[in-house]
PDB file of C-alpha atoms and ligand atoms in Angstrom:
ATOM      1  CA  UNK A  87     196.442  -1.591  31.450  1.00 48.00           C
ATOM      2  CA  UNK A  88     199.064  -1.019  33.621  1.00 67.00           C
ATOM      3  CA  UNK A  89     202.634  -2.744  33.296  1.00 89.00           C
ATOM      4  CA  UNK A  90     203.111  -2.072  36.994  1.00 97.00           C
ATOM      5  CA  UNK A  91     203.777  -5.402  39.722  1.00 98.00           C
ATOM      6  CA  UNK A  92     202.084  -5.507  43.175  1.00 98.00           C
ATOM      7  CA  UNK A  93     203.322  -8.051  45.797  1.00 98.00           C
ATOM      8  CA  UNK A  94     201.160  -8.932  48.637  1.00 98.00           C
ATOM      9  CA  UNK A  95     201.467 -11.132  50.945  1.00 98.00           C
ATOM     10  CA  UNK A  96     198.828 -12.560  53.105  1.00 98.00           C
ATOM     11  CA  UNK A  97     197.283 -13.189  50.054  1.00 98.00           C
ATOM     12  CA  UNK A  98     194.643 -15.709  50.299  1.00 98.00           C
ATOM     13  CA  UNK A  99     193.722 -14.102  53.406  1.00 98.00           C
ATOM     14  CA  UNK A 100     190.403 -12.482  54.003  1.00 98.00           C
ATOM     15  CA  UNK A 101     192.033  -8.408  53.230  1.00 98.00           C
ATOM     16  CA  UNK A 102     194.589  -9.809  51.000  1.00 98.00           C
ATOM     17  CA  UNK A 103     192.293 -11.411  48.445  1.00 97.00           C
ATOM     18  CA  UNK A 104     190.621  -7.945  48.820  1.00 97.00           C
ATOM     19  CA  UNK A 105     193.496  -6.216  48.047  1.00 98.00           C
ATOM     20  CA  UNK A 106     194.683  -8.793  45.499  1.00 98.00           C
ATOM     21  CA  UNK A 107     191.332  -8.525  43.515  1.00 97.00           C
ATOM     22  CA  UNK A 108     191.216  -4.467  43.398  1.00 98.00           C
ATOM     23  CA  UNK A 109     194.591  -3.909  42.300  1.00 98.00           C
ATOM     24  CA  UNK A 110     194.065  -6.612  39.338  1.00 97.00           C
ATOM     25  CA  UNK A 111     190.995  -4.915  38.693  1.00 96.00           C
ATOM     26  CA  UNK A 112     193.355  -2.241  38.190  1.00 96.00           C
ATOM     27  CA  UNK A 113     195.419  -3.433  35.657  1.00 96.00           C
ATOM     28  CA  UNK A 114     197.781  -4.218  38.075  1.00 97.00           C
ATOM     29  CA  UNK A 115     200.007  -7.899  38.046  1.00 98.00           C
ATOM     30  CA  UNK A 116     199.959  -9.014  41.354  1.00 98.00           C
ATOM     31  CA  UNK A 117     202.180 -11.431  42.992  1.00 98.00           C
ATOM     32  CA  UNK A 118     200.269 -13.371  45.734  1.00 98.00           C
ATOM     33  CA  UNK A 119     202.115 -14.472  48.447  1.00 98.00           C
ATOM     34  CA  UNK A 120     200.970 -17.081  51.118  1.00 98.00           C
ATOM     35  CA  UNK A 121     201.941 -19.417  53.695  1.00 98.00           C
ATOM     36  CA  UNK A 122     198.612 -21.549  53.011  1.00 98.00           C
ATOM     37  CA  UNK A 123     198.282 -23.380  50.107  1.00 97.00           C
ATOM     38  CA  UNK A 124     196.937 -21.965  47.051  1.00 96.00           C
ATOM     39  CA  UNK A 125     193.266 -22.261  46.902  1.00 95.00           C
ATOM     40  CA  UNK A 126     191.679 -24.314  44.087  1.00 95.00           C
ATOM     41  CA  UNK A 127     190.573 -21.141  42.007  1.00 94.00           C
ATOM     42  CA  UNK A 128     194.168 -19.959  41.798  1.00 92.00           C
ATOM     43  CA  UNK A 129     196.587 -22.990  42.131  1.00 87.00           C
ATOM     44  CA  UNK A 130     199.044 -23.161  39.181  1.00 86.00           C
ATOM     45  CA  UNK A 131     197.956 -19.659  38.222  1.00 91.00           C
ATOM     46  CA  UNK A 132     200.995 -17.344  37.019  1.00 93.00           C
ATOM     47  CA  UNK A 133     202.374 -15.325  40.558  1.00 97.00           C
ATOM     48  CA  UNK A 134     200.412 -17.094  42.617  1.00 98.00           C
ATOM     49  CA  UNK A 135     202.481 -18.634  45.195  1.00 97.00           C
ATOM     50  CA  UNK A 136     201.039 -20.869  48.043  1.00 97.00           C
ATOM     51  CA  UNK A 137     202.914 -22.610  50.994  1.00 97.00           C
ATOM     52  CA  UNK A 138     205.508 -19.399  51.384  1.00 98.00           C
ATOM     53  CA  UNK A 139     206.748 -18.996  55.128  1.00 98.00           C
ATOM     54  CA  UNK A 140     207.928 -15.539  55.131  1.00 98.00           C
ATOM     55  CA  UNK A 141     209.042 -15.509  58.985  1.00 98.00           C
ATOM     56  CA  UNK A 142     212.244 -17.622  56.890  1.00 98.00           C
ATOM     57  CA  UNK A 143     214.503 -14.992  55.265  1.00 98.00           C
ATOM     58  CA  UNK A 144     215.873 -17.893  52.111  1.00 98.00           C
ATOM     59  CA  UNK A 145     212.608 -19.104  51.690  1.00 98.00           C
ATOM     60  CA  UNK A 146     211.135 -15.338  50.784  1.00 98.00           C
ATOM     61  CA  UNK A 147     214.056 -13.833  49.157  1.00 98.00           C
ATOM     62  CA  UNK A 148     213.773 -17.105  47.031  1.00 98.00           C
ATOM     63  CA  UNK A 149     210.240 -16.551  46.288  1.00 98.00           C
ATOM     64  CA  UNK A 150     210.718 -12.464  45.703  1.00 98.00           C
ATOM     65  CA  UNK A 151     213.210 -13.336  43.133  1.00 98.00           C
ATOM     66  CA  UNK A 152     211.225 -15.828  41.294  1.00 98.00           C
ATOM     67  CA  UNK A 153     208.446 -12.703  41.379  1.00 98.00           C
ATOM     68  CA  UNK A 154     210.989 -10.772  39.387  1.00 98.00           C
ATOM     69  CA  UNK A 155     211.873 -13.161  37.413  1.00 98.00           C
ATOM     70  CA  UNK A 156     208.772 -14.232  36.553  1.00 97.00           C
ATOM     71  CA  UNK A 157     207.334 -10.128  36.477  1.00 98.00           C
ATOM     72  CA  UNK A 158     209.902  -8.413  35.050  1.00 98.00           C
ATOM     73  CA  UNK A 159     209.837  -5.897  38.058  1.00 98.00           C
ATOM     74  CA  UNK A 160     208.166  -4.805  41.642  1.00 98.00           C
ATOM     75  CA  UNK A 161     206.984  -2.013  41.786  1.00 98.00           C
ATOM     76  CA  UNK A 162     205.173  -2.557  45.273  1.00 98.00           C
ATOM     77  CA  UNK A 163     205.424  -4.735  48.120  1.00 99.00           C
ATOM     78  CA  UNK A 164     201.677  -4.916  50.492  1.00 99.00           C
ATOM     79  CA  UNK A 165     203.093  -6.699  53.402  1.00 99.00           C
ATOM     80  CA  UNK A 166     199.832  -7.798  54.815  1.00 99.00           C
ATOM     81  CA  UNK A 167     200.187 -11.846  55.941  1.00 98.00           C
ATOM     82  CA  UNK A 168     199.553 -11.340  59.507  1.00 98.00           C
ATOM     83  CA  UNK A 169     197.624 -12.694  62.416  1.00 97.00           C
ATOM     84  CA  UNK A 170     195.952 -11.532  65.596  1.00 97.00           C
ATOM     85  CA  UNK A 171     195.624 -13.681  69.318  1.00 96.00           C
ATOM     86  CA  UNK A 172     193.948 -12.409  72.539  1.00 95.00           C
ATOM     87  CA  UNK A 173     196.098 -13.557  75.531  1.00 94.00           C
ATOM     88  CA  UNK A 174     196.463 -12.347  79.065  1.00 96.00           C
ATOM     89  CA  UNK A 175     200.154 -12.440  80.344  1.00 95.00           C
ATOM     90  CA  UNK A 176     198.530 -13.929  83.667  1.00 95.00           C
ATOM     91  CA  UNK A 177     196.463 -16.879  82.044  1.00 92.00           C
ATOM     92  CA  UNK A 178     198.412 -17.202  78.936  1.00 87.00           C
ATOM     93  CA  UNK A 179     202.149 -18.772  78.159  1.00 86.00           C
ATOM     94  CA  UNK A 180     205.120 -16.803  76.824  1.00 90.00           C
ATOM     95  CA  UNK A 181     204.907 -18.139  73.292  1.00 95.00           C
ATOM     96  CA  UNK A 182     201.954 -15.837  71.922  1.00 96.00           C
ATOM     97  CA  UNK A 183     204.547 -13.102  72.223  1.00 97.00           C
ATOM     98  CA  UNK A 184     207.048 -15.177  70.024  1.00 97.00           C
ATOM     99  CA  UNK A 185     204.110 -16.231  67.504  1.00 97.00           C
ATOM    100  CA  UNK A 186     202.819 -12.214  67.409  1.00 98.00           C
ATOM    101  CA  UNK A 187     206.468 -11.024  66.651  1.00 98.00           C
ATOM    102  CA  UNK A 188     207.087 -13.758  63.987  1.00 98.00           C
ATOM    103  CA  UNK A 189     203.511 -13.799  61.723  1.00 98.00           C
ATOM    104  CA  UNK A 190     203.603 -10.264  62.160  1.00 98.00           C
ATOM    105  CA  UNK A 191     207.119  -8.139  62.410  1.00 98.00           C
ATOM    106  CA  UNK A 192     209.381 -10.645  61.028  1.00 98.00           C
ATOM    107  CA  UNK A 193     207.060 -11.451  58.295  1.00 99.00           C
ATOM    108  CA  UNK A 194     207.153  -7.889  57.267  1.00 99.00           C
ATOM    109  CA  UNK A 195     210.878  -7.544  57.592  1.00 99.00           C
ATOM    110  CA  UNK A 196     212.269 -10.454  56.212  1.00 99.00           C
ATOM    111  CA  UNK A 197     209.331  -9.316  53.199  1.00 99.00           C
ATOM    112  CA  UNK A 198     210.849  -6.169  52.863  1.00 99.00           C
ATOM    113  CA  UNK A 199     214.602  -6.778  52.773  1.00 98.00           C
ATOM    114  CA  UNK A 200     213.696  -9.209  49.804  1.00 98.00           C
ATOM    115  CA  UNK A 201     211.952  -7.090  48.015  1.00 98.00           C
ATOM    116  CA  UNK A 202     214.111  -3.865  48.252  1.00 98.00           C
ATOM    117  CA  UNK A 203     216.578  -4.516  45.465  1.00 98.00           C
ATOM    118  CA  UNK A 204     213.994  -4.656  43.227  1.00 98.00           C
ATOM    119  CA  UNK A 205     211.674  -1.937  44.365  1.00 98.00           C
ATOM    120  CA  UNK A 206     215.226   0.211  44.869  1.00 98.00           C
ATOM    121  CA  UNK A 207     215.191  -0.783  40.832  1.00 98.00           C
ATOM    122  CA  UNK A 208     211.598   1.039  40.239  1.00 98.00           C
ATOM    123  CA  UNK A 209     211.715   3.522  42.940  1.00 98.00           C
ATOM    124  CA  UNK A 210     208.539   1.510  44.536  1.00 98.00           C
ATOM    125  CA  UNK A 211     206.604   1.309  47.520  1.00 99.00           C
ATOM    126  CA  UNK A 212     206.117  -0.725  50.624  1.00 99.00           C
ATOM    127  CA  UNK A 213     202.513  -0.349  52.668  1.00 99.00           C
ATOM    128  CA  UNK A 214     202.604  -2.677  55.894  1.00 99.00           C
ATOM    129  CA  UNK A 215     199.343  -3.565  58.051  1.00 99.00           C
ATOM    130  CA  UNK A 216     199.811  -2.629  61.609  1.00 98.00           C
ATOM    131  CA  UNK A 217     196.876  -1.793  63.775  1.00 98.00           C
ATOM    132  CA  UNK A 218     194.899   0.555  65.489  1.00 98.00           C
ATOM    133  CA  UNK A 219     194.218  -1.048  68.235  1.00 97.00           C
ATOM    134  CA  UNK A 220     198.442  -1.331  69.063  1.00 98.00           C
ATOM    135  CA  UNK A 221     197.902   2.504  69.688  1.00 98.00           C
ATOM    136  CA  UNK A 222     196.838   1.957  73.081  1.00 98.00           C
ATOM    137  CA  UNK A 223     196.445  -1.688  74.317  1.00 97.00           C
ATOM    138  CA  UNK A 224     193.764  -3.366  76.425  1.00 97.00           C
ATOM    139  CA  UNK A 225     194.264  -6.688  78.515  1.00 97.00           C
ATOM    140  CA  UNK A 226     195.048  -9.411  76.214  1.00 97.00           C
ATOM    141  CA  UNK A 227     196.138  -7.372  73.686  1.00 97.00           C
ATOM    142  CA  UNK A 228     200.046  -7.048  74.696  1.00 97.00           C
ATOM    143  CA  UNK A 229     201.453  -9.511  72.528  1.00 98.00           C
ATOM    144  CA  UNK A 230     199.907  -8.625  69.246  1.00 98.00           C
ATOM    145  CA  UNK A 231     200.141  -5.034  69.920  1.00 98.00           C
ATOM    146  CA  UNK A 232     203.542  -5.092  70.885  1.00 98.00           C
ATOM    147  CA  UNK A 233     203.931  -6.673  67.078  1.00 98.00           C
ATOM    148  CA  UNK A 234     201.857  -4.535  65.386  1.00 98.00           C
ATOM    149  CA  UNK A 235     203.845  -1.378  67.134  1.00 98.00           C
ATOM    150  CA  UNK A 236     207.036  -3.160  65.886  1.00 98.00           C
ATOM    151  CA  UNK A 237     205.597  -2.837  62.527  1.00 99.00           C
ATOM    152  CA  UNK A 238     205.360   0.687  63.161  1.00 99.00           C
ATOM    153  CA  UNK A 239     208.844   1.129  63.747  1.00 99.00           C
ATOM    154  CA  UNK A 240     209.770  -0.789  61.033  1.00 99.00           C
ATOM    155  CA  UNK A 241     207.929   1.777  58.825  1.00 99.00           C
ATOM    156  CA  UNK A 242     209.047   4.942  60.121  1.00 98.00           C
ATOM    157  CA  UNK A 243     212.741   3.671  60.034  1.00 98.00           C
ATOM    158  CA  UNK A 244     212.761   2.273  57.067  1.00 99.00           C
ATOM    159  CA  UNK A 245     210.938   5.084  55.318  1.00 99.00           C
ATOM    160  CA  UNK A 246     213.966   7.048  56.767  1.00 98.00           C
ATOM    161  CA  UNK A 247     215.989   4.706  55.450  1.00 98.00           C
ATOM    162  CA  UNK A 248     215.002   4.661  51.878  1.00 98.00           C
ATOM    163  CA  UNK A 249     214.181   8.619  51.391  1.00 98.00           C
ATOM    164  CA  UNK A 250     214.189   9.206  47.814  1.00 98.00           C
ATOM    165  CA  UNK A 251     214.352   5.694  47.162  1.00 98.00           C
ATOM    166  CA  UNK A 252     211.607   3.855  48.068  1.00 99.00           C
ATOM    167  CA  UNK A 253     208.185   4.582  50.048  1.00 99.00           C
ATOM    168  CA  UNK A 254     206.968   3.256  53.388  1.00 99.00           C
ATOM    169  CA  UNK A 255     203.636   3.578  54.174  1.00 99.00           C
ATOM    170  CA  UNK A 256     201.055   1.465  56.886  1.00 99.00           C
ATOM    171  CA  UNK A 257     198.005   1.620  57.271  1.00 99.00           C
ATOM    172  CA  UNK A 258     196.233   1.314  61.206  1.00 98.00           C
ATOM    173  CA  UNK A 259     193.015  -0.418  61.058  1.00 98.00           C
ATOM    174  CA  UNK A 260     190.154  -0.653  63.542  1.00 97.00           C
ATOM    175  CA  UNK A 261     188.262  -3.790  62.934  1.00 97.00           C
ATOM    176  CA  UNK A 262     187.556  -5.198  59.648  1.00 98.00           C
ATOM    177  CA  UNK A 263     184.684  -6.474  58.404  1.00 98.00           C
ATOM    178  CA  UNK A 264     185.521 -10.401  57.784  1.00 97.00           C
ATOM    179  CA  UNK A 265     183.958 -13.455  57.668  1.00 97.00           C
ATOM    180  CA  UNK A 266     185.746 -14.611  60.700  1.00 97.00           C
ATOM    181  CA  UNK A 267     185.331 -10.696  62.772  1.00 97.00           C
ATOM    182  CA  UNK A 268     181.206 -11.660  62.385  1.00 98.00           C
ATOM    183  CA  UNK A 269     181.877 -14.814  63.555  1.00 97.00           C
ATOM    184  CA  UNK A 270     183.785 -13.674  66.144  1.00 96.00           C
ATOM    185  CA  UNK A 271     181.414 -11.036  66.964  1.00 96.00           C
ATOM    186  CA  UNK A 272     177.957 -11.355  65.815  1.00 97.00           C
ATOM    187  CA  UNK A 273     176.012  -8.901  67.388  1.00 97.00           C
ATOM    188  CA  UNK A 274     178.380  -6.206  66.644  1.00 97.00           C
ATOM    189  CA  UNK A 275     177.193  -3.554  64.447  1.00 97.00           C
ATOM    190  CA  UNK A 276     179.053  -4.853  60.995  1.00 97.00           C
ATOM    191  CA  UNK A 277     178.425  -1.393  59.216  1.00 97.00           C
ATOM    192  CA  UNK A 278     180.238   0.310  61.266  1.00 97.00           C
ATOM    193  CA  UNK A 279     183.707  -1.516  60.518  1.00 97.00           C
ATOM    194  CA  UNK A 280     185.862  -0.914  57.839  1.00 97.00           C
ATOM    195  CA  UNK A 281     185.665  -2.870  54.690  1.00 98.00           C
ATOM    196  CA  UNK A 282     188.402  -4.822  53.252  1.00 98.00           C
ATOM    197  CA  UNK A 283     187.713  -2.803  50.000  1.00 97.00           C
ATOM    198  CA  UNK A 284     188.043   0.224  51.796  1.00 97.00           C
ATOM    199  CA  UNK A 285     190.943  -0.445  53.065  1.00 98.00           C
ATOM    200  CA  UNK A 286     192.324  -1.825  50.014  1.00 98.00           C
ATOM    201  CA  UNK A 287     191.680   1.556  48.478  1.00 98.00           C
ATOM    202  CA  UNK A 288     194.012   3.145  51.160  1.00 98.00           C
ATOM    203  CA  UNK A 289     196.573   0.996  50.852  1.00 98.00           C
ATOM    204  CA  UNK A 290     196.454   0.867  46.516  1.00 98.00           C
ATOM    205  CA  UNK A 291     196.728   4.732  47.057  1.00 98.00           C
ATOM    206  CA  UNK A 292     199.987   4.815  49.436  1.00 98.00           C
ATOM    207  CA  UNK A 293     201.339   2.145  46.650  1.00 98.00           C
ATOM    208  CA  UNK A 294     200.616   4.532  44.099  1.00 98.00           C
ATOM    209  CA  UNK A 295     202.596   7.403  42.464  1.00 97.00           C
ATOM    210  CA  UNK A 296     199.259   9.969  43.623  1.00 98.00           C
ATOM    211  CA  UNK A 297     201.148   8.998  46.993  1.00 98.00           C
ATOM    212  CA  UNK A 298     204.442  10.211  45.642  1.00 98.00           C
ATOM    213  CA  UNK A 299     204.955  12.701  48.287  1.00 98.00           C
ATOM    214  CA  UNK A 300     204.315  10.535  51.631  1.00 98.00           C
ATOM    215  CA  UNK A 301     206.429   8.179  53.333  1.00 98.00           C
ATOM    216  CA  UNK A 302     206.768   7.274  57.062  1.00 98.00           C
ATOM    217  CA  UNK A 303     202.933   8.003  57.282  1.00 99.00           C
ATOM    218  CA  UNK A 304     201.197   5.904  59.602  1.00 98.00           C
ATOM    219  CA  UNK A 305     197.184   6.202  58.739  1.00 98.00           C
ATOM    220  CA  UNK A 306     194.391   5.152  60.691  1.00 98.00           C
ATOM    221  CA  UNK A 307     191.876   3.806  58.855  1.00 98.00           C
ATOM    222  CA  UNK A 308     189.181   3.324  61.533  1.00 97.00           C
ATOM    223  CA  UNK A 309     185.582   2.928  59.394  1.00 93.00           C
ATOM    224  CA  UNK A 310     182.563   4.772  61.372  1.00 94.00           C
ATOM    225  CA  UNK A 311     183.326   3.156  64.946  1.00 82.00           C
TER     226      UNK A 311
HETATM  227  N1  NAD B 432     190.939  -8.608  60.665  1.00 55.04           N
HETATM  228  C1  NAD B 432     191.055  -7.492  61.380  1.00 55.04           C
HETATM  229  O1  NAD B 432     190.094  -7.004  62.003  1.00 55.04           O
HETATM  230  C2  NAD B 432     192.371  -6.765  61.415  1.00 55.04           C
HETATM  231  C3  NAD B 432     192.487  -5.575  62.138  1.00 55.04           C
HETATM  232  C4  NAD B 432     193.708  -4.893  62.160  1.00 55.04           C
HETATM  233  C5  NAD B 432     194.781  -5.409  61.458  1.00 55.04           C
HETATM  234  N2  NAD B 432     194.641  -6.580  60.777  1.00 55.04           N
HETATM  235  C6  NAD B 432     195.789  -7.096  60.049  1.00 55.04           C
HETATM  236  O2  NAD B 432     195.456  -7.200  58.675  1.00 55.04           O
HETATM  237  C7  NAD B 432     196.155  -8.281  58.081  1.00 55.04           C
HETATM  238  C8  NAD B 432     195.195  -9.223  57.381  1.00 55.04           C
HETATM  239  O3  NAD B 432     194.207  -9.666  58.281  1.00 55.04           O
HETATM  240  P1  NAD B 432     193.100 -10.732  57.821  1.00 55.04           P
HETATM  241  O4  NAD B 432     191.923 -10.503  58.669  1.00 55.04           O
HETATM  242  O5  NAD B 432     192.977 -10.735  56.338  1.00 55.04           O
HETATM  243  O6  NAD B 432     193.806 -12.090  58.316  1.00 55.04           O
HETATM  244  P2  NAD B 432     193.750 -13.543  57.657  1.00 55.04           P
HETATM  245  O7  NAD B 432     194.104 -14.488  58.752  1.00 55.04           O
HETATM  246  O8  NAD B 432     192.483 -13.765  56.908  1.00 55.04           O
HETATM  247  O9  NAD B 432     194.948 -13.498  56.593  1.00 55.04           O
HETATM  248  C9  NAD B 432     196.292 -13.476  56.977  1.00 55.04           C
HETATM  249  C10 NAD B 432     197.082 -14.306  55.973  1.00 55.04           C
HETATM  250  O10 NAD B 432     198.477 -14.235  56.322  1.00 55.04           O
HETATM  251  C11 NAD B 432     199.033 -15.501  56.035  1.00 55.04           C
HETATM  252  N3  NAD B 432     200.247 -15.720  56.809  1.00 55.04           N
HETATM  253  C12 NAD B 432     200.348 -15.866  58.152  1.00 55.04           C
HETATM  254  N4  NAD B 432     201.615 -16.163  58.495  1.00 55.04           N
HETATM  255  C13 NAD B 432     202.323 -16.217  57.355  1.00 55.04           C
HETATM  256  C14 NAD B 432     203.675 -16.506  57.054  1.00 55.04           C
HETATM  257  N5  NAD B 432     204.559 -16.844  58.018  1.00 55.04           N
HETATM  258  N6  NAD B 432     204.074 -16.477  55.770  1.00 55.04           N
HETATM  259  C15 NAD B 432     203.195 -16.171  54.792  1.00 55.04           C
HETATM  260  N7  NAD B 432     201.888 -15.893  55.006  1.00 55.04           N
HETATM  261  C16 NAD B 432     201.462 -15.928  56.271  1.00 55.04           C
HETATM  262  C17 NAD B 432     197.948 -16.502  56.430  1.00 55.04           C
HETATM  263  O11 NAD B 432     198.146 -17.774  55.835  1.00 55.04           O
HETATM  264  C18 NAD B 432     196.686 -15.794  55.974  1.00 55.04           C
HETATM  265  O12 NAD B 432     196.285 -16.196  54.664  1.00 55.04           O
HETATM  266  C19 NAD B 432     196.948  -8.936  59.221  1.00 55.04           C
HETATM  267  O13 NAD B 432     198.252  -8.397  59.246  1.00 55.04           O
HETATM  268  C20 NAD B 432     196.183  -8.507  60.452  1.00 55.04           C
HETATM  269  O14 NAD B 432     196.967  -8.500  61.624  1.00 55.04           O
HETATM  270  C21 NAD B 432     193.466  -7.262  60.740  1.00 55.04           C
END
């Protein structure tokens, strides 16, 4: 067993349960982080903590404390809570660009200056989700790309920021396979995407001290499209 504390956020979300499941089954203690409310199999559970809005700065540096507190330490911080809208500027209003930048940037940020005391204290790691598809973006996809590249930013700066201190990863994904992407997209060919676990690999590996040598990486992770 490890004594070693992963926090992600996004949680009880379809990749962060993913993630949230592997790196227990890891012999990790992971803090889970969410702005919905815990679900049944995990309300009242120790670090499980439901109804979280990170895009508020008290609220999460409340909640990162109580982590510590409650863990003893951080050693990681998965920033993945996050969210996705397609929008043209044309047909759409303004505010999707205001919803992107807070569920996905500020979310990140306001994470990661909680957390950085404490993962300052272990010489941690942060991985953040940002996206492949922000790389290059198609009609409808300014607003959450625009986000996603902010997240981007935040990780090569930061990484900068914290050399020798702390680790900042992301990880770019393509599509991945989730119960609401085959909704979404039925006749797509699933097999082809990436799957959660896979990608919770990738990230568990950036968190991890076999990653001790990167920071400011940005890496696709793009499945066999
Ligand atoms: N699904 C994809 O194909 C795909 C592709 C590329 C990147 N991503 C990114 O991966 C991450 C996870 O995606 P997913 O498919 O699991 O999404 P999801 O919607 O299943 O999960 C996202 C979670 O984030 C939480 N969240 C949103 N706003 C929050 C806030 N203010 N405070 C706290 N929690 C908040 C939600 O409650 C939700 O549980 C997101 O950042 C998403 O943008 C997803």
């Amino acid at each position: 067993m490890s004594d070693k504390v992963i926090v992600v956020t996004g949680a009880f979300g379809a990749l962060g349960r993913a993630v949230a499941q592997r790196a227990a089954d890891r012999g990790y203690a992971v803090a889970m982080l969410d702005y919905a409310a815990a679900p049944a199999e995990l309300a009242g559970a120790k670090l499980v903590y439901g109804g979280v809005d990170l895009t508020k700065p008290d609220q999460t540096t409340a909640v990162m404390q109580q982590v510590r507190d409650n863990a003893g330490r951080i050693d990681a911080l998965l920033n993945i809570a996050g969210g996705f809208t397609f929008r043209t500027l044309s047909e759409g209003d303004g505010a999707a660009w205001d919803a992107m930048y807070a569920i996905n940037l500020k979310t990140a940020v306001n994470a990661s200056r909680a957390a950085l005391p404490h993962l300052i204290e272990t010489g941690g790691a942060i991985v953040n989700v940002g996206a492949a598809g922000a790389l290059k973006a198609g009609a409808g996809m300014g607003a959450y790309a625009a986000a996603k590249s902010g997240v981007h930013k935040l990780t090569e700066s930061l990484a900068d920021e914290m050399k020798g201190r702390v680790r900042v990863n992301a990880v770019l994904p393509s599509i991945i396979d989730t119960p609401q992407n085959r909704k979404d997209m039925p006749d797509a060919d699933h097999a082809a995407w990436v799957r959660a676990e896979e990608l919770a690999d990738v990230m568990l590996f950036l968190a991890s001290a076999e990653a001790s040598a990167v920071t400011g990486a940005l890496v696709p992770v793009v499945g066999r499209v």
